């Protein structure tokens, strides 16, 4: 992953202005070329005996990330408070991270895009530990 250009995100307020409020996150965050896919609705599996239906997903670009959360650029708004499965591809890492996220905030921007803040939940059914280790490794690379 060392050939990916990671930089620290904006330390100012959520609108980029230096209003003294600063960011409310506890962790440093990185800006990176990464993609997240949120699962908005589960699909109907083949084992159900009915016609299989694929899950309804929402591909998003990751604006910045930390071990505990992501800021996403989404093509539509997402419901605040929703717990969603997410698949995150980070840089050159060949495998995606399967995570559970909670939508903490959502703000509609220009051109119909939304900024979505999600908090990564520690779950036994997810890649949470692998995610934290990957972000830590990226932060310690030169």
GROMACS .gro file of N, CA and C in nm:
model
  426
    1UNK      N    1   0.081  -0.120   0.000
    1UNK     CA    2   0.000   0.000   0.000
    1UNK      C    3   0.085   0.126   0.000
    2UNK      N    4   0.214   0.114   0.003
    2UNK     CA    5   0.299   0.230   0.015
    2UNK      C    6   0.298   0.320  -0.108
    3UNK      N    7   0.251   0.272  -0.226
    3UNK     CA    8   0.248   0.355  -0.344
    3UNK      C    9   0.121   0.440  -0.353
    4UNK      N   10   0.032   0.431  -0.255
    4UNK     CA   11  -0.089   0.512  -0.251
    4UNK      C   12  -0.059   0.642  -0.178
    5UNK      N   13  -0.110   0.752  -0.231
    5UNK     CA   14  -0.085   0.882  -0.171
    5UNK      C   15  -0.190   0.911  -0.064
    6UNK      N   16  -0.153   0.897   0.062
    6UNK     CA   17  -0.242   0.928   0.173
    6UNK      C   18  -0.199   1.061   0.232
    7UNK      N   19  -0.293   1.148   0.262
    7UNK     CA   20  -0.263   1.274   0.327
    7UNK      C   21  -0.363   1.294   0.440
    8UNK      N   22  -0.326   1.377   0.536
    8UNK     CA   23  -0.418   1.405   0.645
    8UNK      C   24  -0.530   1.495   0.597
    9UNK      N   25  -0.650   1.471   0.649
    9UNK     CA   26  -0.768   1.549   0.612
    9UNK      C   27  -0.765   1.688   0.672
   10UNK      N   28  -0.871   1.763   0.650
   10UNK     CA   29  -0.882   1.900   0.694
   10UNK      C   30  -0.903   1.908   0.845
   11UNK      N   31  -0.812   1.975   0.919
   11UNK     CA   32  -0.828   1.985   1.064
   11UNK      C   33  -0.929   2.092   1.105
   12UNK      N   34  -0.981   2.168   1.010
   12UNK     CA   35  -1.075   2.275   1.041
   12UNK      C   36  -1.215   2.220   1.057
   13UNK      N   37  -1.310   2.308   1.061
   13UNK     CA   38  -1.449   2.268   1.079
   13UNK      C   39  -1.501   2.187   0.962
   14UNK      N   40  -1.623   2.133   0.973
   14UNK     CA   41  -1.679   2.045   0.870
   14UNK      C   42  -1.696   2.113   0.735
   15UNK      N   43  -1.705   2.245   0.731
   15UNK     CA   44  -1.717   2.317   0.604
   15UNK      C   45  -1.583   2.365   0.553
   16UNK      N   46  -1.473   2.327   0.620
   16UNK     CA   47  -1.340   2.367   0.577
   16UNK      C   48  -1.300   2.504   0.629
   17UNK      N   49  -1.390   2.572   0.699
   17UNK     CA   50  -1.355   2.704   0.750
   17UNK      C   51  -1.287   2.691   0.885
   18UNK      N   52  -1.200   2.782   0.914
   18UNK     CA   53  -1.128   2.779   1.041
   18UNK      C   54  -1.203   2.865   1.141
   19UNK      N   55  -1.315   2.813   1.189
   19UNK     CA   56  -1.401   2.889   1.279
   19UNK      C   57  -1.368   2.866   1.425
   20UNK      N   58  -1.261   2.792   1.451
   20UNK     CA   59  -1.220   2.764   1.588
   20UNK      C   60  -1.286   2.642   1.646
   21UNK      N   61  -1.393   2.594   1.585
   21UNK     CA   62  -1.462   2.476   1.637
   21UNK      C   63  -1.383   2.350   1.609
   22UNK      N   64  -1.316   2.345   1.495
   22UNK     CA   65  -1.237   2.228   1.458
   22UNK      C   66  -1.324   2.107   1.434
   23UNK      N   67  -1.260   1.998   1.402
   23UNK     CA   68  -1.330   1.874   1.377
   23UNK      C   69  -1.366   1.809   1.510
   24UNK      N   70  -1.476   1.739   1.515
   24UNK     CA   71  -1.522   1.678   1.639
   24UNK      C   72  -1.471   1.534   1.658
   25UNK      N   73  -1.393   1.483   1.563
   25UNK     CA   74  -1.344   1.346   1.573
   25UNK      C   75  -1.228   1.336   1.670
   26UNK      N   76  -1.217   1.218   1.731
   26UNK     CA   77  -1.110   1.193   1.827
   26UNK      C   78  -0.981   1.149   1.758
   27UNK      N   79  -0.991   1.093   1.638
   27UNK     CA   80  -0.877   1.036   1.569
   27UNK      C   81  -0.835   1.122   1.451
   28UNK      N   82  -0.706   1.110   1.412
   28UNK     CA   83  -0.663   1.168   1.286
   28UNK      C   84  -0.736   1.096   1.176
   29UNK      N   85  -0.752   1.162   1.064
   29UNK     CA   86  -0.814   1.096   0.951
   29UNK      C   87  -0.725   1.115   0.829
   30UNK      N   88  -0.738   1.024   0.735
   30UNK     CA   89  -0.659   1.026   0.614
   30UNK      C   90  -0.749   1.050   0.494
   31UNK      N   91  -0.694   1.119   0.394
   31UNK     CA   92  -0.762   1.131   0.266
   31UNK      C   93  -0.698   1.028   0.175
   32UNK      N   94  -0.778   0.952   0.105
   32UNK     CA   95  -0.721   0.846   0.022
   32UNK      C   96  -0.815   0.813  -0.093
   33UNK      N   97  -0.760   0.750  -0.194
   33UNK     CA   98  -0.845   0.703  -0.303
   33UNK      C   99  -0.900   0.568  -0.261
   34UNK      N  100  -1.021   0.569  -0.213
   34UNK     CA  101  -1.083   0.447  -0.164
   34UNK      C  102  -1.232   0.452  -0.196
   35UNK      N  103  -1.294   0.336  -0.198
   35UNK     CA  104  -1.435   0.325  -0.234
   35UNK      C  105  -1.508   0.244  -0.128
   36UNK      N  106  -1.631   0.286  -0.098
   36UNK     CA  107  -1.717   0.210  -0.006
   36UNK      C  108  -1.849   0.181  -0.077
   37UNK      N  109  -1.903   0.065  -0.052
   37UNK     CA  110  -2.035   0.029  -0.105
   37UNK      C  111  -2.124  -0.002   0.015
   38UNK      N  112  -2.228   0.079   0.033
   38UNK     CA  113  -2.323   0.059   0.142
   38UNK      C  114  -2.435  -0.033   0.093
   39UNK      N  115  -2.476  -0.127   0.176
   39UNK     CA  116  -2.590  -0.212   0.142
   39UNK      C  117  -2.714  -0.151   0.207
   40UNK      N  118  -2.799  -0.090   0.124
   40UNK     CA  119  -2.918  -0.021   0.174
   40UNK      C  120  -3.032  -0.117   0.204
   41UNK      N  121  -3.045  -0.221   0.123
   41UNK     CA  122  -3.149  -0.323   0.144
   41UNK      C  123  -3.089  -0.459   0.112
   42UNK      N  124  -3.118  -0.556   0.197
   42UNK     CA  125  -3.070  -0.691   0.173
   42UNK      C  126  -3.141  -0.751   0.053
   43UNK      N  127  -3.071  -0.838  -0.015
   43UNK     CA  128  -3.131  -0.908  -0.127
   43UNK      C  129  -3.206  -1.031  -0.079
   44UNK      N  130  -3.267  -1.102  -0.170
   44UNK     CA  131  -3.339  -1.225  -0.140
   44UNK      C  132  -3.252  -1.340  -0.190
   45UNK      N  133  -3.201  -1.425  -0.100
   45UNK     CA  134  -3.109  -1.532  -0.142
   45UNK      C  135  -3.179  -1.640  -0.222
   46UNK      N  136  -3.100  -1.716  -0.298
   46UNK     CA  137  -3.154  -1.826  -0.379
   46UNK      C  138  -3.224  -1.930  -0.293
   47UNK      N  139  -3.176  -1.952  -0.170
   47UNK     CA  140  -3.231  -2.055  -0.081
   47UNK      C  141  -3.373  -2.025  -0.036
   48UNK      N  142  -3.423  -1.906  -0.064
   48UNK     CA  143  -3.557  -1.868  -0.018
   48UNK      C  144  -3.667  -1.940  -0.096
   49UNK      N  145  -3.634  -2.001  -0.209
   49UNK     CA  146  -3.735  -2.067  -0.290
   49UNK      C  147  -3.802  -1.973  -0.388
   50UNK      N  148  -3.772  -1.844  -0.376
   50UNK     CA  149  -3.827  -1.745  -0.468
   50UNK      C  150  -3.715  -1.699  -0.562
   51UNK      N  151  -3.753  -1.618  -0.657
   51UNK     CA  152  -3.655  -1.562  -0.750
   51UNK      C  153  -3.553  -1.479  -0.671
   52UNK      N  154  -3.420  -1.508  -0.684
   52UNK     CA  155  -3.320  -1.430  -0.611
   52UNK      C  156  -3.324  -1.283  -0.652
   53UNK      N  157  -3.311  -1.195  -0.554
   53UNK     CA  158  -3.310  -1.052  -0.577
   53UNK      C  159  -3.178  -0.998  -0.521
   54UNK      N  160  -3.103  -0.924  -0.602
   54UNK     CA  161  -2.977  -0.870  -0.550
   54UNK      C  162  -3.002  -0.761  -0.446
   55UNK      N  163  -2.904  -0.742  -0.360
   55UNK     CA  164  -2.913  -0.636  -0.259
   55UNK      C  165  -2.911  -0.500  -0.329
   56UNK      N  166  -2.976  -0.401  -0.268
   56UNK     CA  167  -2.972  -0.264  -0.321
   56UNK      C  168  -2.854  -0.195  -0.254
   57UNK      N  169  -2.758  -0.156  -0.336
   57UNK     CA  170  -2.634  -0.099  -0.283
   57UNK      C  171  -2.616   0.045  -0.330
   58UNK      N  172  -2.528   0.116  -0.260
   58UNK     CA  173  -2.497   0.254  -0.292
   58UNK      C  174  -2.345   0.271  -0.295
   59UNK      N  175  -2.285   0.277  -0.415
   59UNK     CA  176  -2.141   0.300  -0.422
   59UNK      C  177  -2.109   0.445  -0.383
   60UNK      N  178  -2.005   0.463  -0.302
   60UNK     CA  179  -1.966   0.594  -0.254
   60UNK      C  180  -1.815   0.610  -0.266
   61UNK      N  181  -1.773   0.733  -0.285
   61UNK     CA  182  -1.630   0.764  -0.281
   61UNK      C  183  -1.596   0.804  -0.138
   62UNK      N  184  -1.482   0.760  -0.089
   62UNK     CA  185  -1.441   0.797   0.046
   62UNK      C  186  -1.364   0.928   0.040
   63UNK      N  187  -1.414   1.028   0.112
   63UNK     CA  188  -1.348   1.159   0.117
   63UNK      C  189  -1.232   1.155   0.214
   64UNK      N  190  -1.256   1.101   0.333
   64UNK     CA  191  -1.148   1.078   0.429
   64UNK      C  192  -1.189   0.966   0.522
   65UNK      N  193  -1.092   0.914   0.596
   65UNK     CA  194  -1.118   0.798   0.681
   65UNK      C  195  -1.031   0.801   0.805
   66UNK      N  196  -1.075   0.727   0.904
   66UNK     CA  197  -0.996   0.704   1.025
   66UNK      C  198  -1.026   0.560   1.068
   67UNK      N  199  -0.966   0.518   1.176
   67UNK     CA  200  -0.992   0.383   1.226
   67UNK      C  201  -1.137   0.369   1.272
   68UNK      N  202  -1.201   0.479   1.312
   68UNK     CA  203  -1.336   0.472   1.366
   68UNK      C  204  -1.446   0.519   1.273
   69UNK      N  205  -1.410   0.580   1.160
   69UNK     CA  206  -1.517   0.631   1.075
   69UNK      C  207  -1.472   0.671   0.936
   70UNK      N  208  -1.572   0.705   0.854
   70UNK     CA  209  -1.551   0.744   0.716
   70UNK      C  210  -1.637   0.865   0.685
   71UNK      N  211  -1.587   0.952   0.599
   71UNK     CA  212  -1.669   1.056   0.539
   71UNK      C  213  -1.684   1.017   0.394
   72UNK      N  214  -1.809   0.995   0.351
   72UNK     CA  215  -1.839   0.945   0.218
   72UNK      C  216  -1.901   1.053   0.132
   73UNK      N  217  -1.874   1.047   0.003
   73UNK     CA  218  -1.944   1.129  -0.096
   73UNK      C  219  -2.038   1.032  -0.168
   74UNK      N  220  -2.168   1.052  -0.146
   74UNK     CA  221  -2.269   0.960  -0.197
   74UNK      C  222  -2.358   1.028  -0.301
   75UNK      N  223  -2.410   0.952  -0.397
   75UNK     CA  224  -2.498   1.010  -0.499
   75UNK      C  225  -2.639   1.040  -0.448
   76UNK      N  226  -2.669   1.004  -0.324
   76UNK     CA  227  -2.800   1.034  -0.264
   76UNK      C  228  -2.784   1.041  -0.113
   77UNK      N  229  -2.884   1.097  -0.046
   77UNK     CA  230  -2.882   1.104   0.099
   77UNK      C  231  -2.906   0.966   0.159
   78UNK      N  232  -2.857   0.947   0.282
   78UNK     CA  233  -2.873   0.822   0.354
   78UNK      C  234  -2.936   0.855   0.489
   79UNK      N  235  -3.020   0.768   0.539
   79UNK     CA  236  -3.092   0.791   0.664
   79UNK      C  237  -2.998   0.792   0.784
   80UNK      N  238  -3.002   0.902   0.860
   80UNK     CA  239  -2.922   0.912   0.981
   80UNK      C  240  -2.972   0.810   1.083
   81UNK      N  241  -2.880   0.741   1.147
   81UNK     CA  242  -2.913   0.639   1.245
   81UNK      C  243  -2.917   0.498   1.188
   82UNK      N  244  -2.912   0.485   1.056
   82UNK     CA  245  -2.917   0.353   0.994
   82UNK      C  246  -2.790   0.274   1.022
   83UNK      N  247  -2.805   0.146   1.053
   83UNK     CA  248  -2.692   0.053   1.065
   83UNK      C  249  -2.687  -0.025   0.934
   84UNK      N  250  -2.573  -0.016   0.864
   84UNK     CA  251  -2.564  -0.075   0.732
   84UNK      C  252  -2.438  -0.158   0.715
   85UNK      N  253  -2.448  -0.268   0.642
   85UNK     CA  254  -2.327  -0.339   0.601
   85UNK      C  255  -2.255  -0.254   0.497
   86UNK      N  256  -2.123  -0.254   0.502
   86UNK     CA  257  -2.043  -0.179   0.405
   86UNK      C  258  -1.923  -0.262   0.362
   87UNK      N  259  -1.888  -0.249   0.237
   87UNK     CA  260  -1.769  -0.313   0.183
   87UNK      C  261  -1.676  -0.199   0.141
   88UNK      N  262  -1.555  -0.198   0.198
   88UNK     CA  263  -1.462  -0.088   0.175
   88UNK      C  264  -1.335  -0.141   0.109
   89UNK      N  265  -1.301  -0.081  -0.006
   89UNK     CA  266  -1.176  -0.113  -0.075
   89UNK      C  267  -1.079   0.000  -0.047
   90UNK      N  268  -0.967  -0.031   0.013
   90UNK     CA  269  -0.871   0.069   0.056
   90UNK      C  270  -0.745   0.060  -0.029
   91UNK      N  271  -0.721   0.161  -0.112
   91UNK     CA  272  -0.600   0.170  -0.191
   91UNK      C  273  -0.572   0.046  -0.273
   92UNK      N  274  -0.450  -0.004  -0.262
   92UNK     CA  275  -0.407  -0.119  -0.341
   92UNK      C  276  -0.434  -0.252  -0.270
   93UNK      N  277  -0.497  -0.248  -0.152
   93UNK     CA  278  -0.526  -0.371  -0.078
   93UNK      C  279  -0.615  -0.460  -0.166
   94UNK      N  280  -0.572  -0.585  -0.192
   94UNK     CA  281  -0.648  -0.671  -0.284
   94UNK      C  282  -0.784  -0.716  -0.230
   95UNK      N  283  -0.802  -0.713  -0.100
   95UNK     CA  284  -0.929  -0.758  -0.042
   95UNK      C  285  -1.005  -0.641   0.020
   96UNK      N  286  -1.137  -0.648   0.007
   96UNK     CA  287  -1.222  -0.547   0.068
   96UNK      C  288  -1.244  -0.579   0.215
   97UNK      N  289  -1.275  -0.477   0.292
   97UNK     CA  290  -1.309  -0.494   0.433
   97UNK      C  291  -1.461  -0.495   0.443
   98UNK      N  292  -1.514  -0.598   0.509
   98UNK     CA  293  -1.658  -0.608   0.532
   98UNK      C  294  -1.684  -0.548   0.670
   99UNK      N  295  -1.752  -0.433   0.674
   99UNK     CA  296  -1.771  -0.359   0.798
   99UNK      C  297  -1.920  -0.334   0.823
  100UNK      N  298  -1.953  -0.300   0.946
  100UNK     CA  299  -2.086  -0.252   0.981
  100UNK      C  300  -2.069  -0.107   1.021
  101UNK      N  301  -2.149  -0.018   0.961
  101UNK     CA  302  -2.137   0.125   0.989
  101UNK      C  303  -2.271   0.181   1.034
  102UNK      N  304  -2.263   0.285   1.116
  102UNK     CA  305  -2.382   0.361   1.155
  102UNK      C  306  -2.372   0.500   1.093
  103UNK      N  307  -2.479   0.543   1.027
  103UNK     CA  308  -2.482   0.675   0.967
  103UNK      C  309  -2.504   0.777   1.080
  104UNK      N  310  -2.405   0.864   1.101
  104UNK     CA  311  -2.409   0.960   1.210
  104UNK      C  312  -2.463   1.094   1.162
  105UNK      N  313  -2.430   1.133   1.041
  105UNK     CA  314  -2.482   1.258   0.984
  105UNK      C  315  -2.485   1.247   0.832
  106UNK      N  316  -2.568   1.331   0.771
  106UNK     CA  317  -2.579   1.335   0.625
  106UNK      C  318  -2.614   1.479   0.586
  107UNK      N  319  -2.538   1.532   0.491
  107UNK     CA  320  -2.559   1.671   0.447
  107UNK      C  321  -2.560   1.674   0.295
  108UNK      N  322  -2.669   1.727   0.236
  108UNK     CA  323  -2.678   1.739   0.091
  108UNK      C  324  -2.591   1.855   0.045
  109UNK      N  325  -2.510   1.827  -0.057
  109UNK     CA  326  -2.420   1.926  -0.113
  109UNK      C  327  -2.469   1.966  -0.252
  110UNK      N  328  -2.389   2.038  -0.323
  110UNK     CA  329  -2.425   2.079  -0.458
  110UNK      C  330  -2.424   1.959  -0.553
  111UNK      N  331  -2.487   1.976  -0.668
  111UNK     CA  332  -2.490   1.876  -0.773
  111UNK      C  333  -2.557   1.745  -0.729
  112UNK      N  334  -2.643   1.750  -0.627
  112UNK     CA  335  -2.718   1.633  -0.584
  112UNK      C  336  -2.638   1.531  -0.504
  113UNK      N  337  -2.512   1.561  -0.473
  113UNK     CA  338  -2.432   1.470  -0.394
  113UNK      C  339  -2.454   1.496  -0.246
  114UNK      N  340  -2.430   1.395  -0.165
  114UNK     CA  341  -2.441   1.408  -0.019
  114UNK      C  342  -2.310   1.369   0.046
  115UNK      N  343  -2.275   1.441   0.151
  115UNK     CA  344  -2.164   1.400   0.238
  115UNK      C  345  -2.226   1.321   0.351
  116UNK      N  346  -2.170   1.204   0.377
  116UNK     CA  347  -2.227   1.114   0.477
  116UNK      C  348  -2.117   1.074   0.575
  117UNK      N  349  -2.140   1.099   0.703
  117UNK     CA  350  -2.046   1.058   0.806
  117UNK      C  351  -2.092   0.928   0.869
  118UNK      N  352  -2.007   0.827   0.865
  118UNK     CA  353  -2.041   0.698   0.925
  118UNK      C  354  -1.937   0.659   1.029
  119UNK      N  355  -1.986   0.595   1.133
  119UNK     CA  356  -1.899   0.542   1.239
  119UNK      C  357  -1.892   0.391   1.222
  120UNK      N  358  -1.771   0.337   1.224
  120UNK     CA  359  -1.752   0.194   1.209
  120UNK      C  360  -1.780   0.126   1.342
  121UNK      N  361  -1.866   0.024   1.337
  121UNK     CA  362  -1.906  -0.048   1.457
  121UNK      C  363  -1.822  -0.174   1.474
  122UNK      N  364  -1.782  -0.201   1.595
  122UNK     CA  365  -1.708  -0.324   1.625
  122UNK      C  366  -1.808  -0.438   1.626
  123UNK      N  367  -1.791  -0.532   1.534
  123UNK     CA  368  -1.885  -0.641   1.519
  123UNK      C  369  -1.809  -0.770   1.493
  124UNK      N  370  -1.855  -0.880   1.553
  124UNK     CA  371  -1.791  -1.009   1.532
  124UNK      C  372  -1.802  -1.055   1.387
  125UNK      N  373  -1.903  -1.009   1.316
  125UNK     CA  374  -1.927  -1.052   1.179
  125UNK      C  375  -1.859  -0.962   1.076
  126UNK      N  376  -1.764  -0.880   1.119
  126UNK     CA  377  -1.703  -0.786   1.026
  126UNK      C  378  -1.550  -0.796   1.031
  127UNK      N  379  -1.487  -0.718   0.945
  127UNK     CA  380  -1.341  -0.711   0.936
  127UNK      C  381  -1.287  -0.598   1.022
  128UNK      N  382  -1.355  -0.566   1.131
  128UNK     CA  383  -1.321  -0.449   1.212
  128UNK      C  384  -1.174  -0.448   1.256
  129UNK      N  385  -1.127  -0.558   1.311
  129UNK     CA  386  -0.988  -0.563   1.361
  129UNK      C  387  -0.890  -0.547   1.245
  130UNK      N  388  -0.917  -0.613   1.133
  130UNK     CA  389  -0.830  -0.600   1.016
  130UNK      C  390  -0.829  -0.456   0.965
  131UNK      N  391  -0.945  -0.390   0.969
  131UNK     CA  392  -0.957  -0.251   0.927
  131UNK      C  393  -0.870  -0.161   1.015
  132UNK      N  394  -0.882  -0.174   1.146
  132UNK     CA  395  -0.804  -0.090   1.238
  132UNK      C  396  -0.655  -0.111   1.214
  133UNK      N  397  -0.614  -0.236   1.196
  133UNK     CA  398  -0.473  -0.265   1.170
  133UNK      C  399  -0.426  -0.204   1.038
  134UNK      N  400  -0.508  -0.209   0.934
  134UNK     CA  401  -0.471  -0.153   0.804
  134UNK      C  402  -0.455  -0.001   0.812
  135UNK      N  403  -0.549   0.066   0.881
  135UNK     CA  404  -0.541   0.212   0.895
  135UNK      C  405  -0.418   0.249   0.978
  136UNK      N  406  -0.390   0.173   1.084
  136UNK     CA  407  -0.271   0.199   1.165
  136UNK      C  408  -0.144   0.184   1.082
  137UNK      N  409  -0.140   0.082   0.998
  137UNK     CA  410  -0.022   0.059   0.914
  137UNK      C  411  -0.003   0.176   0.817
  138UNK      N  412  -0.111   0.223   0.756
  138UNK     CA  413  -0.102   0.335   0.663
  138UNK      C  414  -0.053   0.460   0.734
  139UNK      N  415  -0.099   0.484   0.856
  139UNK     CA  416  -0.059   0.603   0.931
  139UNK      C  417   0.088   0.600   0.973
  140UNK      N  418   0.145   0.483   0.982
  140UNK     CA  419   0.285   0.472   1.025
  140UNK      C  420   0.383   0.461   0.909
  141UNK      N  421   0.331   0.450   0.785
  141UNK     CA  422   0.418   0.443   0.669
  141UNK      C  423   0.480   0.578   0.641
  142UNK      N  424   0.601   0.575   0.588
  142UNK     CA  425   0.668   0.701   0.550
  142UNK      C  426   0.626   0.746   0.413
   0.00000   0.00000   0.00000
